[in-house]
Coordinates of C-alpha atoms in Angstrom, one line a residue:
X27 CA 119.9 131.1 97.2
X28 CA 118.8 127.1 97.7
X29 CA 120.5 124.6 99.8
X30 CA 118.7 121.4 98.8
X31 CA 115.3 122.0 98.9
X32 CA 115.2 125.3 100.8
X33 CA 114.7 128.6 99.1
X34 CA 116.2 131.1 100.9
X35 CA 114.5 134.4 101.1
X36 CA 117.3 136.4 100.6
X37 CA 121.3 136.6 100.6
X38 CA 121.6 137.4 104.7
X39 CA 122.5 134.3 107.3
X40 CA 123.1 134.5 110.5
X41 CA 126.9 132.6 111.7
X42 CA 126.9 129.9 113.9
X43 CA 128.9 131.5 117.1
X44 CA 129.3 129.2 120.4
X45 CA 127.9 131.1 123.3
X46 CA 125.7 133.3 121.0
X47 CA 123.5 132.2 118.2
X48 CA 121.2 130.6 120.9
X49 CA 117.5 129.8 120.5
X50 CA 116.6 133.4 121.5
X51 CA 119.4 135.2 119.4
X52 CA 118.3 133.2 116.0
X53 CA 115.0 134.0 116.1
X54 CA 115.2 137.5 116.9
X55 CA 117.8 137.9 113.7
X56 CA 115.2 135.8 111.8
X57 CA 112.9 138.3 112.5
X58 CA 115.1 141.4 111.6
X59 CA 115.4 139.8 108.1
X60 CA 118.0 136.9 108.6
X61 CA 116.9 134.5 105.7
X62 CA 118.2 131.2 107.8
X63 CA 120.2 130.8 111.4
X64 CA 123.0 128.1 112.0
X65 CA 123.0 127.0 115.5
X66 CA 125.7 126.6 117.7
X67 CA 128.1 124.4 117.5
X68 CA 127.2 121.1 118.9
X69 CA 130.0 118.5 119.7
X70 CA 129.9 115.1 117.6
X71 CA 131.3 113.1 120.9
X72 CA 128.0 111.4 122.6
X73 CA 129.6 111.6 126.0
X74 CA 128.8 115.0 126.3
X75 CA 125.4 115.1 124.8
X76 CA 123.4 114.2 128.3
X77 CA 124.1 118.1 129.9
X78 CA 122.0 120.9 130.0
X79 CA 123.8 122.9 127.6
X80 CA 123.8 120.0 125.2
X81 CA 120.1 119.3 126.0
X82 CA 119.3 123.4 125.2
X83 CA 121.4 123.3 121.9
X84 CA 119.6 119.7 120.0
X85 CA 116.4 121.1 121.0
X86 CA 114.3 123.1 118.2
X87 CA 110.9 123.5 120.0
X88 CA 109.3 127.4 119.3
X89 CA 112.2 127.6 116.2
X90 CA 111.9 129.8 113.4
X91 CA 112.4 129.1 109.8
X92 CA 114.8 126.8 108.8
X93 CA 116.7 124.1 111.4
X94 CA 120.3 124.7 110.5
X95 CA 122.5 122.5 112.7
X96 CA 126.5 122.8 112.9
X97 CA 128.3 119.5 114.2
X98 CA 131.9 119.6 115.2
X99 CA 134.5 116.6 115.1
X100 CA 137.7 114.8 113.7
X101 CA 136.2 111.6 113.6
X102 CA 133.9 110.2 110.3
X103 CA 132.2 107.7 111.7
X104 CA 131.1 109.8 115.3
X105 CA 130.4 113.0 112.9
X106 CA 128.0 110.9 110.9
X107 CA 126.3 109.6 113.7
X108 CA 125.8 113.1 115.6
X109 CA 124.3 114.1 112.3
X110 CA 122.0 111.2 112.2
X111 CA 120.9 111.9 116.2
X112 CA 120.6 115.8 115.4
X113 CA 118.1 114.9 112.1
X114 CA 116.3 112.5 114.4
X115 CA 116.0 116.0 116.5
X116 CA 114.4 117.9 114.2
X117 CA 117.4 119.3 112.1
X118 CA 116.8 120.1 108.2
X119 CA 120.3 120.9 107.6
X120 CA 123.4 119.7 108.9
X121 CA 126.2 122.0 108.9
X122 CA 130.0 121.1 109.8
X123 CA 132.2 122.9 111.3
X124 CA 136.0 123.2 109.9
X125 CA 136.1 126.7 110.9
X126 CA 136.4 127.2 114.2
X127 CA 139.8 128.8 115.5
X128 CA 139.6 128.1 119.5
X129 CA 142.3 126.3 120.8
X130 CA 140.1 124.0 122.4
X131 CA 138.4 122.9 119.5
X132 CA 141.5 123.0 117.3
X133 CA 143.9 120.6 119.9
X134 CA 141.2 117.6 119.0
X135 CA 142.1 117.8 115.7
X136 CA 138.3 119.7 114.9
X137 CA 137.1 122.9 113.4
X138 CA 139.8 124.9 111.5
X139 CA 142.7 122.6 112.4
X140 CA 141.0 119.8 109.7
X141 CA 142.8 122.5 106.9
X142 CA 145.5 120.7 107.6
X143 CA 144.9 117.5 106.3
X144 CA 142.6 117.4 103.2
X145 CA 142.4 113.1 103.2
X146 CA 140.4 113.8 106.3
X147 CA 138.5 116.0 105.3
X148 CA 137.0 114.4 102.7
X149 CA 136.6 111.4 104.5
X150 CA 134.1 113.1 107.7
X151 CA 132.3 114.8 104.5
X152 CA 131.8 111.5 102.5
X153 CA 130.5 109.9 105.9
X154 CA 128.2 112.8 107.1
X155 CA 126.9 113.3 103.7
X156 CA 126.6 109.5 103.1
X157 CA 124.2 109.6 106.8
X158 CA 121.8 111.8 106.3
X159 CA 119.5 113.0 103.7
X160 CA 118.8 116.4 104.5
X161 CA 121.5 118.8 102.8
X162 CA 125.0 119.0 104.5
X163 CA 126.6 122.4 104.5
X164 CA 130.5 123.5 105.7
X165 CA 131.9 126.2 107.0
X166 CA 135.9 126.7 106.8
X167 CA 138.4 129.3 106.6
X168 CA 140.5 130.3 103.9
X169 CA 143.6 128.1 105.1
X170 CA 145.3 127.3 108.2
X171 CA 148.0 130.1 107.7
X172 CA 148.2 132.9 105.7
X173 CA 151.2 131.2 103.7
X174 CA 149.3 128.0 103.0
X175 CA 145.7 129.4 102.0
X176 CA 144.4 125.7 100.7
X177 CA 140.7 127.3 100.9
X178 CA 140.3 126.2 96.9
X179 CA 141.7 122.6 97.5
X180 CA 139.2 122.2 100.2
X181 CA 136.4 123.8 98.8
X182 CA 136.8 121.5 95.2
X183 CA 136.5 118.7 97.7
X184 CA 133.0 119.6 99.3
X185 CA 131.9 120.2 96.2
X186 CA 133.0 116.2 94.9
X187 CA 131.4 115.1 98.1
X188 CA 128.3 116.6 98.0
X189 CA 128.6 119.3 100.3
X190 CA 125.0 121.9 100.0
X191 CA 127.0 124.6 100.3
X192 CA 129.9 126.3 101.9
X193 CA 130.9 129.2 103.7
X194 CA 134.3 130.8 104.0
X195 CA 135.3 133.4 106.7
X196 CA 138.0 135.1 104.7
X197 CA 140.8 134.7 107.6
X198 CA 142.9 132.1 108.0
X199 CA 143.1 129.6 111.4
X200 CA 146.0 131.8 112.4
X201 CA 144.8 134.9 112.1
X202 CA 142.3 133.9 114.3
X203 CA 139.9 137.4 114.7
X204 CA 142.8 139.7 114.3
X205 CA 143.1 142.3 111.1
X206 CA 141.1 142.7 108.7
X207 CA 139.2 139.5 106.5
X208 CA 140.5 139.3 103.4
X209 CA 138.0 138.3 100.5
X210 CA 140.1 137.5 97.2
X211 CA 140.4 133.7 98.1
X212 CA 136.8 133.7 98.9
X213 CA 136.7 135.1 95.4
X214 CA 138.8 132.4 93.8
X215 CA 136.8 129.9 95.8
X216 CA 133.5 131.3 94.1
X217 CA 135.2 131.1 90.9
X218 CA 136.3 127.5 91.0
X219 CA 133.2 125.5 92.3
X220 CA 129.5 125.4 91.3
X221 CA 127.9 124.8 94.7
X222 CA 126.8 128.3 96.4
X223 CA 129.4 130.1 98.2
X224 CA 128.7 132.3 101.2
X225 CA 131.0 134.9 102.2
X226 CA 131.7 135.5 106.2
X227 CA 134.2 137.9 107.8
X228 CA 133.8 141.8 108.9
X229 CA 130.3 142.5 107.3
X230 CA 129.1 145.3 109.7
X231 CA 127.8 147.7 107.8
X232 CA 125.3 148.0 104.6
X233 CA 128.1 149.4 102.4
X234 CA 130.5 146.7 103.1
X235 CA 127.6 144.0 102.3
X236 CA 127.3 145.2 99.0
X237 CA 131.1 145.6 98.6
X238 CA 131.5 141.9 99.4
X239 CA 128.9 140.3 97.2
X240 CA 130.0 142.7 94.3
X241 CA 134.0 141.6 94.8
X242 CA 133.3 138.1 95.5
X243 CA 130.3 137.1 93.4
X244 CA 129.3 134.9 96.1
X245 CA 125.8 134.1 96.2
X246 CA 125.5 135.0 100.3
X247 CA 126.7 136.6 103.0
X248 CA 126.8 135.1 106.6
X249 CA 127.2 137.9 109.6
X250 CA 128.4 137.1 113.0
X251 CA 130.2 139.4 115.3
X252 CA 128.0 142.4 113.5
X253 CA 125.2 141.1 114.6
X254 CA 125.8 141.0 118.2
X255 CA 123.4 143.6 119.8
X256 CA 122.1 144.6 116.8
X257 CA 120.1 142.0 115.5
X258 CA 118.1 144.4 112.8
X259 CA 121.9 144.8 111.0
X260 CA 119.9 142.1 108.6
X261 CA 117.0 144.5 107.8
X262 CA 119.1 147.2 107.3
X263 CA 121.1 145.3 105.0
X264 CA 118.5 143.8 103.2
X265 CA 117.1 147.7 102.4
X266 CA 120.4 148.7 101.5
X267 CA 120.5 146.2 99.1
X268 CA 117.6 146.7 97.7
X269 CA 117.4 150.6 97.4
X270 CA 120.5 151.6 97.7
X271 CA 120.0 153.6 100.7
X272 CA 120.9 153.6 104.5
X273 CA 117.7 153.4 106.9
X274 CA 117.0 155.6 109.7
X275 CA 119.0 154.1 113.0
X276 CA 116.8 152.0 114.8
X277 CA 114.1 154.0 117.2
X278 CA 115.1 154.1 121.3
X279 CA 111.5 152.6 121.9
X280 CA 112.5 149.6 119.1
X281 CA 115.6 149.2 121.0
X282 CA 114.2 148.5 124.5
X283 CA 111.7 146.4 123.6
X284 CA 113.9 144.4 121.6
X285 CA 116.6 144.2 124.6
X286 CA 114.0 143.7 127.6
X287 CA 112.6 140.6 124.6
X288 CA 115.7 139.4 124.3
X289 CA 116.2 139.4 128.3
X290 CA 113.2 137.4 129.6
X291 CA 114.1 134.7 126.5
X292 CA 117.2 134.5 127.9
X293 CA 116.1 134.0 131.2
X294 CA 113.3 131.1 130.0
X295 CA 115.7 129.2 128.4
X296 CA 118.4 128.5 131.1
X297 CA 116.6 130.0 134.2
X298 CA 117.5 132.7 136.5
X299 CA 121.0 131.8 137.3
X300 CA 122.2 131.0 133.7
X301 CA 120.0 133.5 132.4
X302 CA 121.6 136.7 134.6
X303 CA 124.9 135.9 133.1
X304 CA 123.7 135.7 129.6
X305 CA 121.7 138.6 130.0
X306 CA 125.2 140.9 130.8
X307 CA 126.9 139.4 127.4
X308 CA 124.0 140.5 125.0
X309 CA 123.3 144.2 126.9
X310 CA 126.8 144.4 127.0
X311 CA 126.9 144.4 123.3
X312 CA 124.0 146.1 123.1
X313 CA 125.0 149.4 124.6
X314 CA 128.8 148.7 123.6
X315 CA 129.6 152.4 123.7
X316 CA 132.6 153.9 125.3
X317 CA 129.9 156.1 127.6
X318 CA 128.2 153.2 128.3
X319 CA 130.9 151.3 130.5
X320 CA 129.5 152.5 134.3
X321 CA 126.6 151.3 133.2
X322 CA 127.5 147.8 132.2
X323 CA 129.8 147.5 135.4
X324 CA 126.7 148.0 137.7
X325 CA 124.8 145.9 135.6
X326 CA 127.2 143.3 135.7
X327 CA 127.1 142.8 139.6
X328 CA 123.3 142.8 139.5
X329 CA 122.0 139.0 140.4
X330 CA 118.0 139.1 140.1
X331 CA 116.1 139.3 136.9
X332 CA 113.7 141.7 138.4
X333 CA 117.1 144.3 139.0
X334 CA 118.2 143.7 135.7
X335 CA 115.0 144.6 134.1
X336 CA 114.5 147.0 136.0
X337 CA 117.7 148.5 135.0
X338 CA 117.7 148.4 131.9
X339 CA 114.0 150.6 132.1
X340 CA 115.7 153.2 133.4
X341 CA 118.7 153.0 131.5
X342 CA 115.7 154.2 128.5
X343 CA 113.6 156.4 130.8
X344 CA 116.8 158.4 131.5
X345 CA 117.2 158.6 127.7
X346 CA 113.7 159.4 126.8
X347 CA 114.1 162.4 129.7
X348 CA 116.9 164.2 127.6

């Protein structure tokens, strides 16, 4: 698939997801196979750009492959300026989000709740696209409720105002991460613009990869949630793909030096403090196993890196013994 003038290397992106798809995260799903990353969501309101968090998310210093940036906003003229200030940063792509369900995003009038009025819609992506000239991508959902799925309406407009590409996670605003994605208006979406499509929503296995791609005829996929702790989900993907069969389950050794990776980028990007309470998310997910729960209550109280390394050795030790 190309967006502008970027080949991708294959059908597997990795879903912007606030509080995840950090500098760390992308990278190491870049590795596993991810053809491109979107960051996290960056607001388009200047006043919050001078913080730490803000500060962590513009910067692209030791990135890998390709600098996909999402933006969030309601207003056209202060979305196509945080894209021009985010290029100026080093972004290649500039992704919007009309997508995101949170409540806090959505009572500004942002993310998912821009469904809801089309004439805006096309007026931030006429701006943004109008800014910049690197390729502008969207994100959206397939409606704002199940009874109004508007995902084609919207989609026929990125495609009139230039918009890369788009991806559609195949819920709707109010169904927020509840039941299961549903891919048929993805498929009608696929069917009734020319631009590339990208399919998001429930992709957590191999088998359900190919089932998507085959139903929808879109020309990507974009993973999220099924990525979380398992960051090689995009290499065995990819193989599955390819051969039609399932790899091997990752290797114990693989796994802890992947996690104890993962940890000490965590803890160089926000420092100790920060970096502690990243660190329980990600293991969290990591070992997200009913069995596993003790364990992730200890390590959850733990509040030095050298503890929480040292933990998580002989979380693998113990395993290796048996």
């Amino acid at each position: 698939m190309q967006i502008g003038p970027y080949q991708l290397k294959n059908q597997l992106i990795v879903a912007p997801m606030a509080g995840v798809t950090d500098q760390p995260f992308r990278n190491l799903c870049i590795r596993y196979g991810a053809a491109m990353a979107v960051s996290e969501m960056l607001s388009s309101n200047p006043d919050v750009w001078d913080t730490d968090k803000s500060r962590q998310r513009m910067s692209h210093a030791g990135e890998k492959g390709i600098r996909s940036v999402q933006i969030a906003g309601a207003d056209p003229e202060l979305m196509a300026n945080a894209a021009v200030v985010n290029v100026q940063q080093g972004a290649q792509i500039i992704d919007i989000n009309m997508g995101c369900p949170a409540k806090k995003v959505n009572k500004k009038l942002a993310g998912s709740a821009l469904l809801q009025n089309p004439v805006l819609v096309k007026e931030i992506l006429q701006a943004v696209v109008a800014a910049v000239d690197v390729p502008v991508t969207l994100k959206i959902r397939t409606g704002w409720v199940p009874e109004h799925r508007n995902g084609v309406q919207i989609a026929q407009i990125a495609e009139d105002c230039g918009i890369a590409s788009l991806a559609v996670h195949g819920r709707t605003r109010q169904c927020m991460y509840k039941g299961n994605a549903e891919y048929d208006t993805i498929k009608a979406i696929k069917q009734n613009i020319s631009i590339p499509v990208i399919a998001n929503g429930d992709i957590v296995t191999p088998e359900k990869a190919r089932y998507v791609l085959d139903h929808t005829g879109v020309d990507a996929l974009m993973i999220g949630r099924g990525a979380q702790g398992r960051p090689w989900i995009f290499r065995e993907i990819q193989h599955y793909l390819d051969t039609g069969n399932k790899l091997a389950p990752v290797e114990i050794d693989e796994k802890r030096l992947v996690m104890l990776e993962h940890l000490e980028n965590l803890y160089e990007l926000y420092g100790e403090y920060k970096g502690i309470r990243f660190a329980r998310k990600h293991v969290g997910w990591y070992l997200d196993q009913e069995e596993q729960r003790p364990f992730r209550a200890e390590f959850n109280r733990l509040e030095t890196v050298e503890k929480q390394c040292s933990m998580v050795e002989r979380y693998f030790d113990e395993i290796a013994q048996n």
